[in-house]
PDB file of C-alpha atoms in Angstrom:
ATOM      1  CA  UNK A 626       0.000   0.000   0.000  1.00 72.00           C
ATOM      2  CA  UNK A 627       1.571   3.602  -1.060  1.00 80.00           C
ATOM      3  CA  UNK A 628      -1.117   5.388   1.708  1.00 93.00           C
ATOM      4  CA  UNK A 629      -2.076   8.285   1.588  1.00 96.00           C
ATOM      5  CA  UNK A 630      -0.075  10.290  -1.280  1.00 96.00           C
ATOM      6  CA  UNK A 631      -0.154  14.173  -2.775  1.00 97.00           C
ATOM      7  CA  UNK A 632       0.804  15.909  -5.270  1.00 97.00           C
ATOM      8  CA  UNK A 633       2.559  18.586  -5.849  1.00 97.00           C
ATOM      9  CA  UNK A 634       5.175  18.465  -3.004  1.00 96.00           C
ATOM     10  CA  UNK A 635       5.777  22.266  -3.675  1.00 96.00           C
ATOM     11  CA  UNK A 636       4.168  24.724  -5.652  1.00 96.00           C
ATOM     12  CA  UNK A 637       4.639  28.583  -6.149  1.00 97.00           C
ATOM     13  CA  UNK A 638       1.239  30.686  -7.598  1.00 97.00           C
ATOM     14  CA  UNK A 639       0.355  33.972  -8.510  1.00 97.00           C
ATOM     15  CA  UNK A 640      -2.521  35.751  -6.625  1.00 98.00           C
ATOM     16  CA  UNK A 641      -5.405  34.829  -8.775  1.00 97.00           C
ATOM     17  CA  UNK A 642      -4.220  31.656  -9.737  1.00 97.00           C
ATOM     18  CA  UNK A 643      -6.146  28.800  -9.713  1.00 96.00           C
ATOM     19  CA  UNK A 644      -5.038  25.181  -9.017  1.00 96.00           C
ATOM     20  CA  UNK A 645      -5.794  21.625  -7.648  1.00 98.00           C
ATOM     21  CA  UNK A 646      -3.794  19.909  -4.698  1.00 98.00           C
ATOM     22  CA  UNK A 647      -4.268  16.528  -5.619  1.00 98.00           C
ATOM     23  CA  UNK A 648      -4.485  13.362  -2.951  1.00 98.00           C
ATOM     24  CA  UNK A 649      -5.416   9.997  -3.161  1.00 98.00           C
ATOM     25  CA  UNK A 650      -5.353   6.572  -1.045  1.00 97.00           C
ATOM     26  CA  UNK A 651      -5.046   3.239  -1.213  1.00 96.00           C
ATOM     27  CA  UNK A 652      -6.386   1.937   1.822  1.00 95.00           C
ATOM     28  CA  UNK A 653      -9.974   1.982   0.739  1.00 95.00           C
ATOM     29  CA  UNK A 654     -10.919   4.532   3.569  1.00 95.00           C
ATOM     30  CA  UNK A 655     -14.591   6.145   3.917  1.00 94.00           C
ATOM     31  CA  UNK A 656     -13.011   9.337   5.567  1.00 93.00           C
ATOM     32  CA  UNK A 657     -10.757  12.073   4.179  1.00 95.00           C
ATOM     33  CA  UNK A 658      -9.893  15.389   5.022  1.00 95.00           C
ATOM     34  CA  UNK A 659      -7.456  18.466   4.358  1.00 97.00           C
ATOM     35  CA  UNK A 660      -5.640  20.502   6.497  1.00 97.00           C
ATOM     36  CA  UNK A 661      -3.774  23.583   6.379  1.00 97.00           C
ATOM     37  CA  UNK A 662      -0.658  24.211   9.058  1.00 96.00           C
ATOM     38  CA  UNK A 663       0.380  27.866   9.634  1.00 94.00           C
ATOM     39  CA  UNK A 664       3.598  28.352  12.009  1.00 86.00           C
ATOM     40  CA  UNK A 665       1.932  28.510  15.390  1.00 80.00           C
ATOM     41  CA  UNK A 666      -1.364  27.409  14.949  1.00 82.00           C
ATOM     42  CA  UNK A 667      -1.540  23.507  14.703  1.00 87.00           C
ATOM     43  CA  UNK A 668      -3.016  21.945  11.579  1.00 93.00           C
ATOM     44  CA  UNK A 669      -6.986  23.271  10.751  1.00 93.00           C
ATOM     45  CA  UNK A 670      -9.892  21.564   8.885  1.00 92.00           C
ATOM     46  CA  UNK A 671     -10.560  22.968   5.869  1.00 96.00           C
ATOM     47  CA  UNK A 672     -13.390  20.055   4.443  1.00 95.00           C
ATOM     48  CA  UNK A 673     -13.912  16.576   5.160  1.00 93.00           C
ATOM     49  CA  UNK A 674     -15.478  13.835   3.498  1.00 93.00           C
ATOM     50  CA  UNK A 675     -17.115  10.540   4.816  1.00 91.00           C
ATOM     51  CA  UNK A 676     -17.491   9.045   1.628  1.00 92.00           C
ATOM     52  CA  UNK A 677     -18.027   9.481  -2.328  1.00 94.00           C
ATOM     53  CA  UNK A 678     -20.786  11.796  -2.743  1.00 94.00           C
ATOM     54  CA  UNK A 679     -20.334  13.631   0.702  1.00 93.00           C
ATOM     55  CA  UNK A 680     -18.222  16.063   2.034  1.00 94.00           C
ATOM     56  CA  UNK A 681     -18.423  18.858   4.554  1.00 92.00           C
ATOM     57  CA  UNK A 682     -16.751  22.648   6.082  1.00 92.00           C
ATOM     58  CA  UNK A 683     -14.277  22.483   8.671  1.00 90.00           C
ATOM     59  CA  UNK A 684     -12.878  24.892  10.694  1.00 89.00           C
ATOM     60  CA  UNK A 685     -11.545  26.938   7.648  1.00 94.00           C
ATOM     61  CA  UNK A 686     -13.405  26.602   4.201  1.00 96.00           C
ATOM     62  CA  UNK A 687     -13.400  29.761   2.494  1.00 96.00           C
ATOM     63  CA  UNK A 688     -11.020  30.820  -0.685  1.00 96.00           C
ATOM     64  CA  UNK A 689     -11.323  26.205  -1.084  1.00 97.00           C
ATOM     65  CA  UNK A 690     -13.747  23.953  -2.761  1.00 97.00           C
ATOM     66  CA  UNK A 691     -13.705  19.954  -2.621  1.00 97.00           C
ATOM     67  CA  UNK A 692     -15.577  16.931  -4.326  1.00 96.00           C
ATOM     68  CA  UNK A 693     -15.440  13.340  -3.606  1.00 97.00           C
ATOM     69  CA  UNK A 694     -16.262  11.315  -7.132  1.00 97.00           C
ATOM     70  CA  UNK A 695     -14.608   8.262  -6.069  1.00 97.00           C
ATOM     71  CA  UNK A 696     -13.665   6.396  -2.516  1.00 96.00           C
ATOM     72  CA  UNK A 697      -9.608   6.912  -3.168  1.00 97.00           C
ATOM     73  CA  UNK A 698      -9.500  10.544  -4.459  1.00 98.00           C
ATOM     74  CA  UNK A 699     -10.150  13.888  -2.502  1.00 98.00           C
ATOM     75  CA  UNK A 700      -8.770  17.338  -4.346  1.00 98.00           C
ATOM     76  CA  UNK A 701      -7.991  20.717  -3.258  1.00 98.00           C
ATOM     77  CA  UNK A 702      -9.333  23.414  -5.539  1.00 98.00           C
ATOM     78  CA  UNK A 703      -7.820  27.002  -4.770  1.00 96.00           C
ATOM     79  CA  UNK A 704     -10.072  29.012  -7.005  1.00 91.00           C
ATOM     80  CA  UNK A 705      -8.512  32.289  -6.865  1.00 96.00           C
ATOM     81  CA  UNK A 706      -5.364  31.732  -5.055  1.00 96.00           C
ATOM     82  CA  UNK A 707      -4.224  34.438  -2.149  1.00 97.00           C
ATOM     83  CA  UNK A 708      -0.949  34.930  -0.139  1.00 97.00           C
ATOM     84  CA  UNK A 709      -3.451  34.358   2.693  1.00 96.00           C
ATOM     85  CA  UNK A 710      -3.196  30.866   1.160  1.00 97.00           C
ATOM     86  CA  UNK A 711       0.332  30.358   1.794  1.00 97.00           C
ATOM     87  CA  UNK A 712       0.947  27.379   4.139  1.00 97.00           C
ATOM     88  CA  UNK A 713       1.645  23.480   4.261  1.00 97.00           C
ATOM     89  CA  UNK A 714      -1.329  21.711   3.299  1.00 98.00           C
ATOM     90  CA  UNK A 715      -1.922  18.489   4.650  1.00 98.00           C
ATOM     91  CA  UNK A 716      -4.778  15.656   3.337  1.00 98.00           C
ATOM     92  CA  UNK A 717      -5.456  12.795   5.691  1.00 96.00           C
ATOM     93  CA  UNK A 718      -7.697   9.326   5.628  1.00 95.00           C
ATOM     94  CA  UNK A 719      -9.393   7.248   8.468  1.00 92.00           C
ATOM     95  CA  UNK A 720     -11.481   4.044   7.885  1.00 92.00           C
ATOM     96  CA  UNK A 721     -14.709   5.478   8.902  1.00 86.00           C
ATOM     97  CA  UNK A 722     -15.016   8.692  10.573  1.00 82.00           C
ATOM     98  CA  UNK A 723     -13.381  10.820  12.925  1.00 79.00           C
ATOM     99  CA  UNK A 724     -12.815   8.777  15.895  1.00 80.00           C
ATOM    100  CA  UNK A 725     -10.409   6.088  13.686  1.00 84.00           C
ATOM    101  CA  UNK A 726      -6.537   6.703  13.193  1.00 88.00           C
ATOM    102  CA  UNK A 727      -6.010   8.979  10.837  1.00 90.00           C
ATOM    103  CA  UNK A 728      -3.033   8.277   8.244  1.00 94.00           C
ATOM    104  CA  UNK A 729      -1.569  11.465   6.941  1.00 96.00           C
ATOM    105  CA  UNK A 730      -0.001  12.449   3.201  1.00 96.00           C
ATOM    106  CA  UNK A 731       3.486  14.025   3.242  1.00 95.00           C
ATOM    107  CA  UNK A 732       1.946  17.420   2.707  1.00 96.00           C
ATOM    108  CA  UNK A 733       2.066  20.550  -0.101  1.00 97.00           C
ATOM    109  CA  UNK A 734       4.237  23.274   0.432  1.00 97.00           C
ATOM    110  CA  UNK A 735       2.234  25.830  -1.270  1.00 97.00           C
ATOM    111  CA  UNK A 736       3.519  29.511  -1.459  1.00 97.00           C
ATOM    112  CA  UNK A 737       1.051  32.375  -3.131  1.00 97.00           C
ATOM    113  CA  UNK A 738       3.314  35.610  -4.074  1.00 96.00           C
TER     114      UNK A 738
ATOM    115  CA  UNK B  16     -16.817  24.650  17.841  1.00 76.00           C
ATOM    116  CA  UNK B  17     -14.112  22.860  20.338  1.00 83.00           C
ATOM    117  CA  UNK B  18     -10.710  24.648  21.257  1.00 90.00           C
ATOM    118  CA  UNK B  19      -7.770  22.199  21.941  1.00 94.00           C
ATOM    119  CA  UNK B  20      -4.655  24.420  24.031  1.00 96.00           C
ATOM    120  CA  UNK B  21      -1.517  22.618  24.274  1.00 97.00           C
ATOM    121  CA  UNK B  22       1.713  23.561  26.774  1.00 97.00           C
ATOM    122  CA  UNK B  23       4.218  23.888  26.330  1.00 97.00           C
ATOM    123  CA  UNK B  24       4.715  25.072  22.903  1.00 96.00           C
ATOM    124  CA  UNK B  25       8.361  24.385  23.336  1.00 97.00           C
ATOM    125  CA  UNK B  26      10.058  21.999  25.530  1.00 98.00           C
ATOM    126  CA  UNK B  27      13.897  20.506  25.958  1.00 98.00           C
ATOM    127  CA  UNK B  28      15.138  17.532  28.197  1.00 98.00           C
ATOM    128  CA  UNK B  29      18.279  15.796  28.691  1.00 98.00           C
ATOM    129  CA  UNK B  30      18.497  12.371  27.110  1.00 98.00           C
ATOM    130  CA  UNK B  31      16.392  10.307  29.764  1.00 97.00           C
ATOM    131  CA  UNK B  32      14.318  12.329  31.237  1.00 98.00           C
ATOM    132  CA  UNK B  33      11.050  12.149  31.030  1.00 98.00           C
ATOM    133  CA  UNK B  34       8.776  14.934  29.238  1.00 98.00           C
ATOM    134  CA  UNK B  35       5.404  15.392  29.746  1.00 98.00           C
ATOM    135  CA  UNK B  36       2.760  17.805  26.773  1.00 98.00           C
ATOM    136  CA  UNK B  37      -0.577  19.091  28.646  1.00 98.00           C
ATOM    137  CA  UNK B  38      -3.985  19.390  26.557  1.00 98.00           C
ATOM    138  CA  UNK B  39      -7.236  20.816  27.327  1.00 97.00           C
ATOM    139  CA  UNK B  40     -10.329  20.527  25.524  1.00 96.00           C
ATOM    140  CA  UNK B  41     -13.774  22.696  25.848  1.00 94.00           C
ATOM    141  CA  UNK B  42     -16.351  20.366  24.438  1.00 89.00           C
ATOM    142  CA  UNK B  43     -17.692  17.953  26.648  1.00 88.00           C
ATOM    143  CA  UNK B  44     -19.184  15.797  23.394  1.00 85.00           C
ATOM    144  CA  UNK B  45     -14.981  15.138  22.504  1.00 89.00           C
ATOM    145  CA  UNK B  46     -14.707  11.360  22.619  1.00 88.00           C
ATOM    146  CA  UNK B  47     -11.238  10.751  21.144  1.00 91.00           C
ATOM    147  CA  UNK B  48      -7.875  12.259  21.738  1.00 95.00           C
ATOM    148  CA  UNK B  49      -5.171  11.046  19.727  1.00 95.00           C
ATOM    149  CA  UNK B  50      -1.577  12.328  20.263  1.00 97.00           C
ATOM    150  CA  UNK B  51       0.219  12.599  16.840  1.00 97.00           C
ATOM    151  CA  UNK B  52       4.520  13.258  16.014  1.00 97.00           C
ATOM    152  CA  UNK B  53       5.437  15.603  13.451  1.00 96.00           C
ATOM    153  CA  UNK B  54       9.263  14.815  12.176  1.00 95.00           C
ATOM    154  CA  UNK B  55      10.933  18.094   9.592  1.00 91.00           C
ATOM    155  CA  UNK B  56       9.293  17.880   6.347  1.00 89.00           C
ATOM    156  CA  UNK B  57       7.113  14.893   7.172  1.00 92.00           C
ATOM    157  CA  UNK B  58       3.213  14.632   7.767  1.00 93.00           C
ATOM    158  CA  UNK B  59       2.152  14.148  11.312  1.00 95.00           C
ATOM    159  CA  UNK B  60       2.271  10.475  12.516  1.00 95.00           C
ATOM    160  CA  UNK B  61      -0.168   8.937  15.472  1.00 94.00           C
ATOM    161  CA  UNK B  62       2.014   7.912  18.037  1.00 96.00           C
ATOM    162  CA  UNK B  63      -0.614   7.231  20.744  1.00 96.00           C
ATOM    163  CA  UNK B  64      -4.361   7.688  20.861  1.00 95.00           C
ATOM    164  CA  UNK B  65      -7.275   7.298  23.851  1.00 94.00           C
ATOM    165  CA  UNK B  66     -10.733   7.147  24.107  1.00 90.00           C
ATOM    166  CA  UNK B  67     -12.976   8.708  26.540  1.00 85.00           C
ATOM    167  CA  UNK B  68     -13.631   5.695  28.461  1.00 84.00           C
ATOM    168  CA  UNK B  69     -10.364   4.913  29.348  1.00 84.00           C
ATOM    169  CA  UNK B  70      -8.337   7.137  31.947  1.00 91.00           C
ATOM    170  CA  UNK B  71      -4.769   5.991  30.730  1.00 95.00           C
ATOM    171  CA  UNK B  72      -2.887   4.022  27.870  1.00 95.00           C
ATOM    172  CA  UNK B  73       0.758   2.825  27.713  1.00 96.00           C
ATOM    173  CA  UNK B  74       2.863   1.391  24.569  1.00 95.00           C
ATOM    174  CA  UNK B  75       6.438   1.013  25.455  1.00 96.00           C
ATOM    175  CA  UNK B  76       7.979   4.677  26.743  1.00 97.00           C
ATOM    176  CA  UNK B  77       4.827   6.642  25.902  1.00 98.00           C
ATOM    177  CA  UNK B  78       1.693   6.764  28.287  1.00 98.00           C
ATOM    178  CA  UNK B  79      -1.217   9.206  28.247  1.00 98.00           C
ATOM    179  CA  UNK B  80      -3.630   9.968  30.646  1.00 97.00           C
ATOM    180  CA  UNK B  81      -7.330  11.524  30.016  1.00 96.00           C
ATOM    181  CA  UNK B  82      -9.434  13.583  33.102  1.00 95.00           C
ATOM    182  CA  UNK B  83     -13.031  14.093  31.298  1.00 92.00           C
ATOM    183  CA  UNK B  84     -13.892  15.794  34.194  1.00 93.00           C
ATOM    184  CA  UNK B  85     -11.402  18.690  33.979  1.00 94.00           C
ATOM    185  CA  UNK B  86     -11.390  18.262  30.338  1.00 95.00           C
ATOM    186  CA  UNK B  87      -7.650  17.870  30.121  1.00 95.00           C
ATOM    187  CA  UNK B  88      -5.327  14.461  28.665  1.00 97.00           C
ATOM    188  CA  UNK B  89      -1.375  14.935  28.564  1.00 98.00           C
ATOM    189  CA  UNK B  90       1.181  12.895  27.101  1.00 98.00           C
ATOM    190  CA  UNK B  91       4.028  11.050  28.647  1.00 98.00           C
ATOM    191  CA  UNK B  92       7.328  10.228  27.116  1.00 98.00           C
ATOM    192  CA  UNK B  93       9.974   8.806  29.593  1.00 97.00           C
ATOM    193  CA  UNK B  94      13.771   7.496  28.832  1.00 98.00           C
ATOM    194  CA  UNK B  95      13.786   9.831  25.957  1.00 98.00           C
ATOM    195  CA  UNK B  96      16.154   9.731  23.063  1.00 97.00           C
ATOM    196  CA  UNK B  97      17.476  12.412  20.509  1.00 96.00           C
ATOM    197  CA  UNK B  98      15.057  10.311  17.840  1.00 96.00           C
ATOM    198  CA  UNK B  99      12.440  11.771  20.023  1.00 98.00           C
ATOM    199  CA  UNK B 100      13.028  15.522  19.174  1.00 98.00           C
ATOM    200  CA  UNK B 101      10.353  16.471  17.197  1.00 97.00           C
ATOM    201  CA  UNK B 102       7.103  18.478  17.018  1.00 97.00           C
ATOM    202  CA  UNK B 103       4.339  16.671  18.880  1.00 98.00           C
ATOM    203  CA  UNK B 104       0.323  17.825  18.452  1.00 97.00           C
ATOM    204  CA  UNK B 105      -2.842  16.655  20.624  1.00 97.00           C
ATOM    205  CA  UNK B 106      -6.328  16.339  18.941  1.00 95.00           C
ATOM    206  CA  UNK B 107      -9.473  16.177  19.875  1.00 93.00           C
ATOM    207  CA  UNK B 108     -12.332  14.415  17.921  1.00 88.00           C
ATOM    208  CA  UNK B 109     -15.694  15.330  18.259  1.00 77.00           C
ATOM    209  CA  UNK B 110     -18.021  12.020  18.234  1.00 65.00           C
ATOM    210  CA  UNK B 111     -19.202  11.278  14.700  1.00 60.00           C
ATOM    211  CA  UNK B 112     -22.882  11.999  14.769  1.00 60.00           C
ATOM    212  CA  UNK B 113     -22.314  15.789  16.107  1.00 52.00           C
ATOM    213  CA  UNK B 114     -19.517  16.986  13.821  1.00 57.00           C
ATOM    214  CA  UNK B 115     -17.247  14.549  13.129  1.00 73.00           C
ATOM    215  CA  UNK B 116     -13.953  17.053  12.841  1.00 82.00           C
ATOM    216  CA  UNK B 117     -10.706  16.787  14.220  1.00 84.00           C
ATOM    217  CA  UNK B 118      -9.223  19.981  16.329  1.00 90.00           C
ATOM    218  CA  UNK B 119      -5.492  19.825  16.775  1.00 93.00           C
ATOM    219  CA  UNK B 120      -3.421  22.045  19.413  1.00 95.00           C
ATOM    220  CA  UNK B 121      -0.865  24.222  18.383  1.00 95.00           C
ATOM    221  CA  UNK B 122       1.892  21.944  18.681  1.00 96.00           C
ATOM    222  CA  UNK B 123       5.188  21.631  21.270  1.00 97.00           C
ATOM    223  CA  UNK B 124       8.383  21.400  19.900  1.00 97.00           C
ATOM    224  CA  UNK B 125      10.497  18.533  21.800  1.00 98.00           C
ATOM    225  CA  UNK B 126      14.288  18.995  22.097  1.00 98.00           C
ATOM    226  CA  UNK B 127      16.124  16.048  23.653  1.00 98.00           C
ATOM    227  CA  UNK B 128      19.248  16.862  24.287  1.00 97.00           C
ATOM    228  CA  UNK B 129      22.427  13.492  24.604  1.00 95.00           C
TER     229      UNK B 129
END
C-alpha cells in the first residue's frame, strides 16, 4: 500500500491563480480530510469527506472547494489563489469517521506571491 | 466549535528524562484524543491515541492519561532519546454523529538533548 499520497510536493502561484492539490489513497478509507498548518497554529480543517458523494466545512473553508467522485481521491481546488493561502497543506484518511486513526499524506508546500 | 490548548509550545530535556505535553479541551461531546509526532518535512504520525472511556494508555515509553472531568489528557514520554526531538500535536475528535472534525493544538516542539 503507497497510503495516503499528494501531489505537488511544492508549488509557487500567482494571486489569482487557480489550481488543484491533488491526494489519493489506497487503503480503501470512507473518511478524508485536508488541512492547512500555519507556524503557530496547529493543523486546521478545511473540508472533510465521509465518503463518495459527501463532504463537509471544517474549521476553515473559504477561498477552497472539494468533491469526492470516487472512494480513493479527494482534491484541493484554490479558485482564486491568495498569499493568505500560503501554508503546508496536509490531506489525511481514516477508515470510517473521525474517531479512527487517521493516516496522513506528506503534505504541499504551497507559497502564493 | 471545540478549542484544543496545548503547553508547552516548546520543551527541551536531557536524554532520559522524562517529558510530559498538557492538553485541554472545551467540548464535553470530545470522545477521542489522539496524540500525533510531526518529524521536519514529514506529515504528522499517530504515536498514541485514547478514548474517553479509558483514563490511561501505555505502549512502550509513551503513556497518556485523560481527566473528562477537567477536560484535560497529557502525554508522557519517559527514557527519551534524541530520535524523540520532534514536534508533537494533541487532537481532539468530536463524536461522529455531532460533527465529526478533528481539532489539533498548536503543537510543542520537543528537544532532547544526549
Amino acid at each position: 500500500n503507497a497510503g495516503v499520497t499528494q501531489t505537488p510536493k511544492f508549488q509557487v502561484l500567482k494571486t489569482g491563480q487557480s489550481m488543484t492539490l491533488q491526494c489519493a489513497q489506497d487503503m480503501n478509507h470512507e473518511y478524508m480530510s485536508w488541512y492547512r498548518q500555519d507556524p503557530g497554529m496547529g493543523l486546521r480543517l478545511i473540508h472533510y469527506s465521509v465518503g463518495a458523494g459527501i463532504t463537509d466545512q471544517g474549521e476553515v473553508p473559504n477561498g477552497y472547494n472539494v468533491s469526492r467522485s470516487t472512494t480513493e481521491d479527494f482534491p484541493l481546488r484554490l479558485l482564486s489563489a491568495a498569499p493568505s493561502q500560503t501554508s503546508v497543506y496536509f490531506c489525511a484518511s481514516s477508515y470510517r469517521d473521525s474517531s479512527d486513526t487517521q493516516y496522513f499524506g506528506p503534505g504541499t508546500r504551497l507559497t502564493v506571491l | 466549535g471545540e478549542n484544543v490548548e496545548q503547553h508547552p509550545s516548546t520543551l527541551s530535556v536531557q536524554e532520559g528524562d522524562s517529558a510530559v505535553i498538557k492538553c485541554t479541551y472545551s467540548d464535553s461531546a470530545s470522545n477521542y484524543f489522539p496524540w500525533y509526532k510531526q518529524e521536519l518535512g514529514k506529515g504528522p504520525q499517530l504515536i498514541i491515541d485514547i478514548r474517553s472511556n479509558v483514563g490511561e494508555k501505555k505502549d512502550q515509553r509513551i503513556a497518556v492519561t485523560l481527566n473528562k472531568t477537567a477536560k484535560h489528557f497529557s502525554l508522557h514520554i519517559t527514557e527519551t532519546q534524541p530520535e524523540d526531538s520532534a514536534v508533537y500535536f494533541c487532537a481532539a475528535s468530536i463524536a461522529w454523529n455531532t460533527g465529526n472534525q478533528f481539532y489539533f493544538g498548536t503543537g510543542t516542539s520537543l528537544t532532547v538533548i544526549p
